[in-house]
Coordinates of C-alpha atoms in Angstrom, one line a residue:
M1 CA 82.4 122.5 85.7
H2 CA 79.4 121.0 83.9
T3 CA 75.7 121.8 83.9
D4 CA 73.2 119.3 85.3
K5 CA 72.1 118.5 81.7
E6 CA 75.7 117.8 80.7
K7 CA 76.1 115.5 83.6
A8 CA 72.9 113.7 82.9
D9 CA 73.8 113.4 79.1
A10 CA 77.2 112.0 80.0
F11 CA 75.7 109.3 82.3
I12 CA 73.1 108.3 79.7
R13 CA 75.8 108.2 77.0
F14 CA 77.8 105.8 79.2
L15 CA 74.7 103.6 79.9
N16 CA 73.9 103.5 76.2
V17 CA 77.4 102.4 75.2
L18 CA 77.3 99.8 77.9
D19 CA 74.0 98.5 76.6
T20 CA 75.6 98.3 73.1
L21 CA 78.7 96.5 74.3
R22 CA 76.6 94.0 76.3
E23 CA 74.6 93.2 73.2
K24 CA 77.3 93.1 70.5
C25 CA 80.8 92.5 72.2
P26 CA 81.5 88.8 72.8
W27 CA 83.6 89.6 75.9
D28 CA 81.1 92.0 77.5
A29 CA 78.2 89.7 76.6
K30 CA 79.6 86.7 78.6
Q31 CA 80.4 88.6 81.8
T32 CA 78.7 87.6 85.0
N33 CA 78.8 88.9 88.6
E34 CA 81.3 86.2 89.4
S35 CA 83.6 86.8 86.5
L36 CA 83.7 90.5 87.2
R37 CA 84.3 90.3 90.9
A38 CA 88.1 89.9 90.9
N39 CA 88.5 92.6 88.3
T40 CA 86.4 94.9 90.4
I41 CA 88.7 94.4 93.4
E42 CA 91.7 95.1 91.1
E43 CA 90.1 98.3 89.8
V44 CA 89.4 99.6 93.3
Y45 CA 93.1 99.0 94.2
E46 CA 94.2 100.8 91.1
L47 CA 92.0 103.8 92.1
T48 CA 93.6 103.8 95.6
D49 CA 97.1 103.8 93.9
A50 CA 96.1 106.9 91.9
I51 CA 94.8 108.6 95.0
L52 CA 98.0 107.9 96.9
D53 CA 100.0 109.3 94.0
D54 CA 97.7 112.3 94.0
N55 CA 97.5 112.0 90.2
S56 CA 94.2 113.7 89.2
S57 CA 94.4 112.3 85.6
N58 CA 94.7 108.7 86.8
I59 CA 92.1 109.3 89.5
K60 CA 89.6 110.3 86.8
K61 CA 90.5 107.3 84.7
E62 CA 90.3 104.8 87.5
L63 CA 87.0 106.3 88.8
G64 CA 85.7 105.6 85.3
D65 CA 86.8 102.0 85.5
V66 CA 85.0 101.6 88.8
L67 CA 81.9 103.3 87.4
L68 CA 82.0 100.8 84.5
H69 CA 81.7 97.9 87.0
V70 CA 78.9 99.6 88.9
G71 CA 77.0 99.9 85.6
F72 CA 77.9 96.4 84.6
Y73 CA 76.5 94.8 87.8
A74 CA 73.3 96.9 87.5
K75 CA 73.0 95.9 83.8
I76 CA 73.3 92.2 84.7
A77 CA 70.7 92.6 87.4
D78 CA 68.4 94.4 85.0
E79 CA 68.6 91.5 82.6
K80 CA 67.6 89.2 85.4
G81 CA 64.6 91.4 86.3
Q82 CA 66.1 92.2 89.7
F83 CA 66.8 95.9 89.6
D84 CA 68.5 98.5 87.3
I85 CA 70.8 101.5 87.6
T86 CA 67.8 103.7 88.5
D87 CA 67.0 101.6 91.5
V88 CA 70.7 101.7 92.5
C89 CA 70.7 105.5 92.4
N90 CA 67.4 105.9 94.2
T91 CA 68.3 103.4 96.9
L92 CA 71.6 105.2 97.5
T93 CA 69.9 108.6 97.5
D94 CA 67.2 107.5 99.9
K95 CA 69.9 106.0 102.2
L96 CA 71.9 109.2 102.2
I97 CA 68.9 111.3 103.1
F98 CA 67.8 108.9 105.9
R99 CA 71.3 108.8 107.3
H100 CA 71.7 112.6 107.4
P101 CA 68.8 113.7 109.6
H102 CA 71.0 116.7 110.7
I103 CA 70.6 118.0 107.1
Y104 CA 67.2 116.6 106.1
G105 CA 65.6 116.3 109.5
D106 CA 65.6 117.9 113.0
V107 CA 68.6 116.1 114.5
S108 CA 71.6 118.2 115.6
A109 CA 75.2 117.3 114.7
Q110 CA 77.8 120.0 114.6
T111 CA 81.0 118.0 114.4
P112 CA 82.2 115.0 112.2
E113 CA 82.4 112.9 115.4
E114 CA 78.7 113.6 116.2
V115 CA 77.8 112.7 112.7
S116 CA 79.7 109.4 112.9
K117 CA 77.9 108.4 116.2
N118 CA 74.5 109.3 114.7
W119 CA 75.4 107.3 111.6
E120 CA 76.0 104.0 113.5
Q121 CA 72.8 104.4 115.5
I122 CA 70.8 105.1 112.4
K123 CA 72.3 102.0 110.5
L124 CA 71.1 99.8 113.4
K125 CA 67.6 101.2 113.0
E126 CA 67.4 100.8 109.2
K127 CA 65.1 98.2 107.7
G128 CA 67.3 95.4 106.5
G129 CA 70.3 97.2 108.1
N130 CA 73.0 95.9 110.4
K131 CA 71.6 93.9 113.3
T132 CA 74.7 94.5 115.5
V133 CA 77.3 97.2 115.7
L134 CA 80.0 95.2 114.0
S135 CA 77.9 93.1 111.6
G136 CA 78.4 95.7 108.8
V137 CA 82.2 95.2 108.7
P138 CA 82.9 93.1 105.6
Q139 CA 84.6 89.8 106.5
S140 CA 86.9 90.0 103.4
L141 CA 88.4 93.4 104.3
P142 CA 92.2 93.4 104.7
S143 CA 93.0 92.8 108.4
L144 CA 94.5 96.2 109.1
I145 CA 91.6 98.1 107.6
K146 CA 89.1 95.8 109.3
A147 CA 90.7 96.4 112.7
N148 CA 90.4 100.1 112.2
R149 CA 86.8 99.9 111.1
I150 CA 85.9 97.6 114.1
Q151 CA 87.5 100.1 116.5
E152 CA 85.7 103.1 114.9
K153 CA 82.3 101.4 115.1
A154 CA 82.9 100.4 118.7
A155 CA 84.0 103.9 119.6
N156 CA 80.9 105.4 117.9
V157 CA 78.7 103.7 120.5
G158 CA 80.9 104.7 123.4
F159 CA 83.3 101.7 123.8
D160 CA 86.5 103.7 123.7
W161 CA 89.3 105.1 125.8
E162 CA 88.4 108.2 127.8
E163 CA 91.7 109.9 126.9
P164 CA 94.0 109.0 123.9
D165 CA 97.1 108.7 126.1
Q166 CA 95.5 105.8 128.0
V167 CA 96.1 103.6 125.1
W168 CA 99.9 103.6 125.6
D169 CA 99.6 101.5 128.8
K170 CA 97.8 98.9 126.7
V171 CA 100.5 99.0 124.0
K172 CA 103.2 98.5 126.6
E173 CA 101.2 95.6 128.1
E174 CA 101.0 94.0 124.7
I175 CA 104.7 94.5 124.1
A176 CA 105.5 92.8 127.4
E177 CA 103.2 89.8 126.5
V178 CA 105.0 89.4 123.1
E179 CA 108.3 89.3 124.9
T180 CA 107.0 86.7 127.3
E181 CA 105.9 84.5 124.5
I182 CA 109.3 84.9 122.7
K183 CA 111.0 83.6 125.9
K184 CA 108.5 80.7 126.2
G185 CA 109.1 79.8 122.6
D186 CA 105.3 79.3 122.1
K187 CA 104.7 79.9 118.4
A188 CA 100.9 80.0 118.6
G189 CA 100.9 82.2 121.6
L190 CA 103.4 84.6 119.9
E191 CA 101.2 84.9 116.9
E192 CA 98.2 85.8 119.1
E193 CA 100.2 88.3 121.1
F194 CA 101.6 90.0 118.0
G195 CA 98.0 90.3 116.7
D196 CA 97.0 91.9 120.0
L197 CA 100.0 94.3 119.8
M198 CA 99.1 95.3 116.2
F199 CA 95.5 95.8 117.2
A200 CA 96.6 98.1 120.0
I201 CA 98.9 100.1 117.7
I202 CA 96.1 100.6 115.2
N203 CA 93.9 101.8 118.1
A204 CA 96.5 104.3 119.1
A205 CA 96.7 105.6 115.5
R206 CA 93.0 106.0 115.4
L207 CA 92.9 107.9 118.7
Y208 CA 95.4 110.4 117.4
G209 CA 93.6 111.0 114.2
V210 CA 95.9 108.9 112.0
N211 CA 94.6 106.5 109.4
P212 CA 96.8 103.4 110.0
E213 CA 96.3 102.1 106.4
N214 CA 97.5 105.4 104.9
A215 CA 100.4 105.6 107.4
L216 CA 101.6 102.1 106.7
E217 CA 101.3 102.5 103.0
K218 CA 103.4 105.7 103.1
T219 CA 106.1 103.8 105.0
N220 CA 105.9 101.0 102.5
R221 CA 106.5 103.4 99.7
K222 CA 109.3 105.1 101.6
F223 CA 111.0 101.8 102.2
I224 CA 110.6 100.7 98.5
H225 CA 112.2 104.0 97.4
R226 CA 115.1 103.7 99.8
F227 CA 115.7 100.1 99.0
G228 CA 115.6 100.8 95.3
Y229 CA 118.2 103.5 95.8
L230 CA 120.3 101.0 97.7
E231 CA 120.0 98.5 94.8
K232 CA 120.9 101.1 92.3
K233 CA 124.0 102.2 94.2
A234 CA 125.2 98.6 94.7
K235 CA 124.8 97.9 91.0
E236 CA 126.8 101.1 90.1
A237 CA 129.5 99.8 92.4
G238 CA 129.5 96.5 90.7
K239 CA 128.3 94.6 93.8
S240 CA 125.3 92.6 94.8
L241 CA 123.6 93.4 98.0
K242 CA 124.7 90.0 99.4
E243 CA 128.3 91.0 98.9
M244 CA 127.9 94.3 100.9
T245 CA 128.3 94.6 104.6
L246 CA 125.4 95.9 106.7
A247 CA 127.5 99.1 107.5
E248 CA 127.9 99.7 103.7
M249 CA 124.2 99.3 103.1
D250 CA 123.3 101.6 106.1
Q251 CA 125.5 104.3 104.7
I252 CA 123.7 104.2 101.3
W253 CA 120.4 104.0 103.1
N254 CA 121.2 107.1 105.0
E255 CA 122.1 108.8 101.7
A256 CA 118.6 108.0 100.4
K257 CA 117.0 109.4 103.6
A258 CA 119.1 112.6 103.3
Q259 CA 117.9 113.1 99.7
E260 CA 114.2 112.8 100.8
N261 CA 114.8 115.6 103.3
K262 CA 116.2 118.1 100.8

C-alpha cells in the first residue's frame, strides 16, 4: 500500500507530534508510566472489541491508540535516559530474528506446532529470558486467558494428552467431583472443583483447536443479543421481564435464535 519511505515518514511524523505534545500540552506533559497504565489496558480492550466486530476502520483507529501508548512509554523512558523508541524497535527486531532460527538460521520447523515448541525452548535460553516454562505468563492476565496460555506452554514442552479425546475422561471426572461437593455442601471445595472443571474445559477447547476466550466471547455476544431481543419484545407487549413466565420468555428467546439462523 505504501512505500518504505512513506512508512518511515509517517512514523517520524507521529514521533515529532508526540514530542511537541509532550513539550507543549499540559495533559501530555504530566503523564507518567503509572498514569498511562490503566488507559493502556482500556485501549487494548477497545482494539479487541474492534477485532471481534471485524471493523477494519475501528481496528485502524484503535491500533493507532495503542501505538500512541507505545510511543508515550518510550518517550518517558527517553526523558529519563533509559531507552528510546529506536531501542524498542531494535530490541524487538533482534528478538524476532533470534526466535526464528528456522528463517534466519539452520533450524527446521515446517508446521506452526513445531515453531511453537521451538519458541518455548528458545525463550528459556535467552539472556534475561524466562527462567521456567511458566514464568513468562503475566500474573495479571484474566484467568481464562491465563489458563489457556499455561496449558499451551506446558504442551509445547511435551506435557500434554497423547490424543485429544483423552481429555473427556478428565472433564467427566471433574464434573463428578463438582457434583460430590454440591452434595457435601462444602462451599470452598465446590469453588475449587469448579475451577478444576473450567480448567479441563479450557484444555479440551485447546486440544480441538478452539481459542476458549474467543469462543466464550462469541457466546457472550450471542446471549446479549438474544436477551436484548427478549427485553424489546417484553417492552412492546407492555410487560416487564419479571411479569413474564419462563415459558413466555423461552418462546421469545427461540424467536431470537430463529432470526439468527436465517
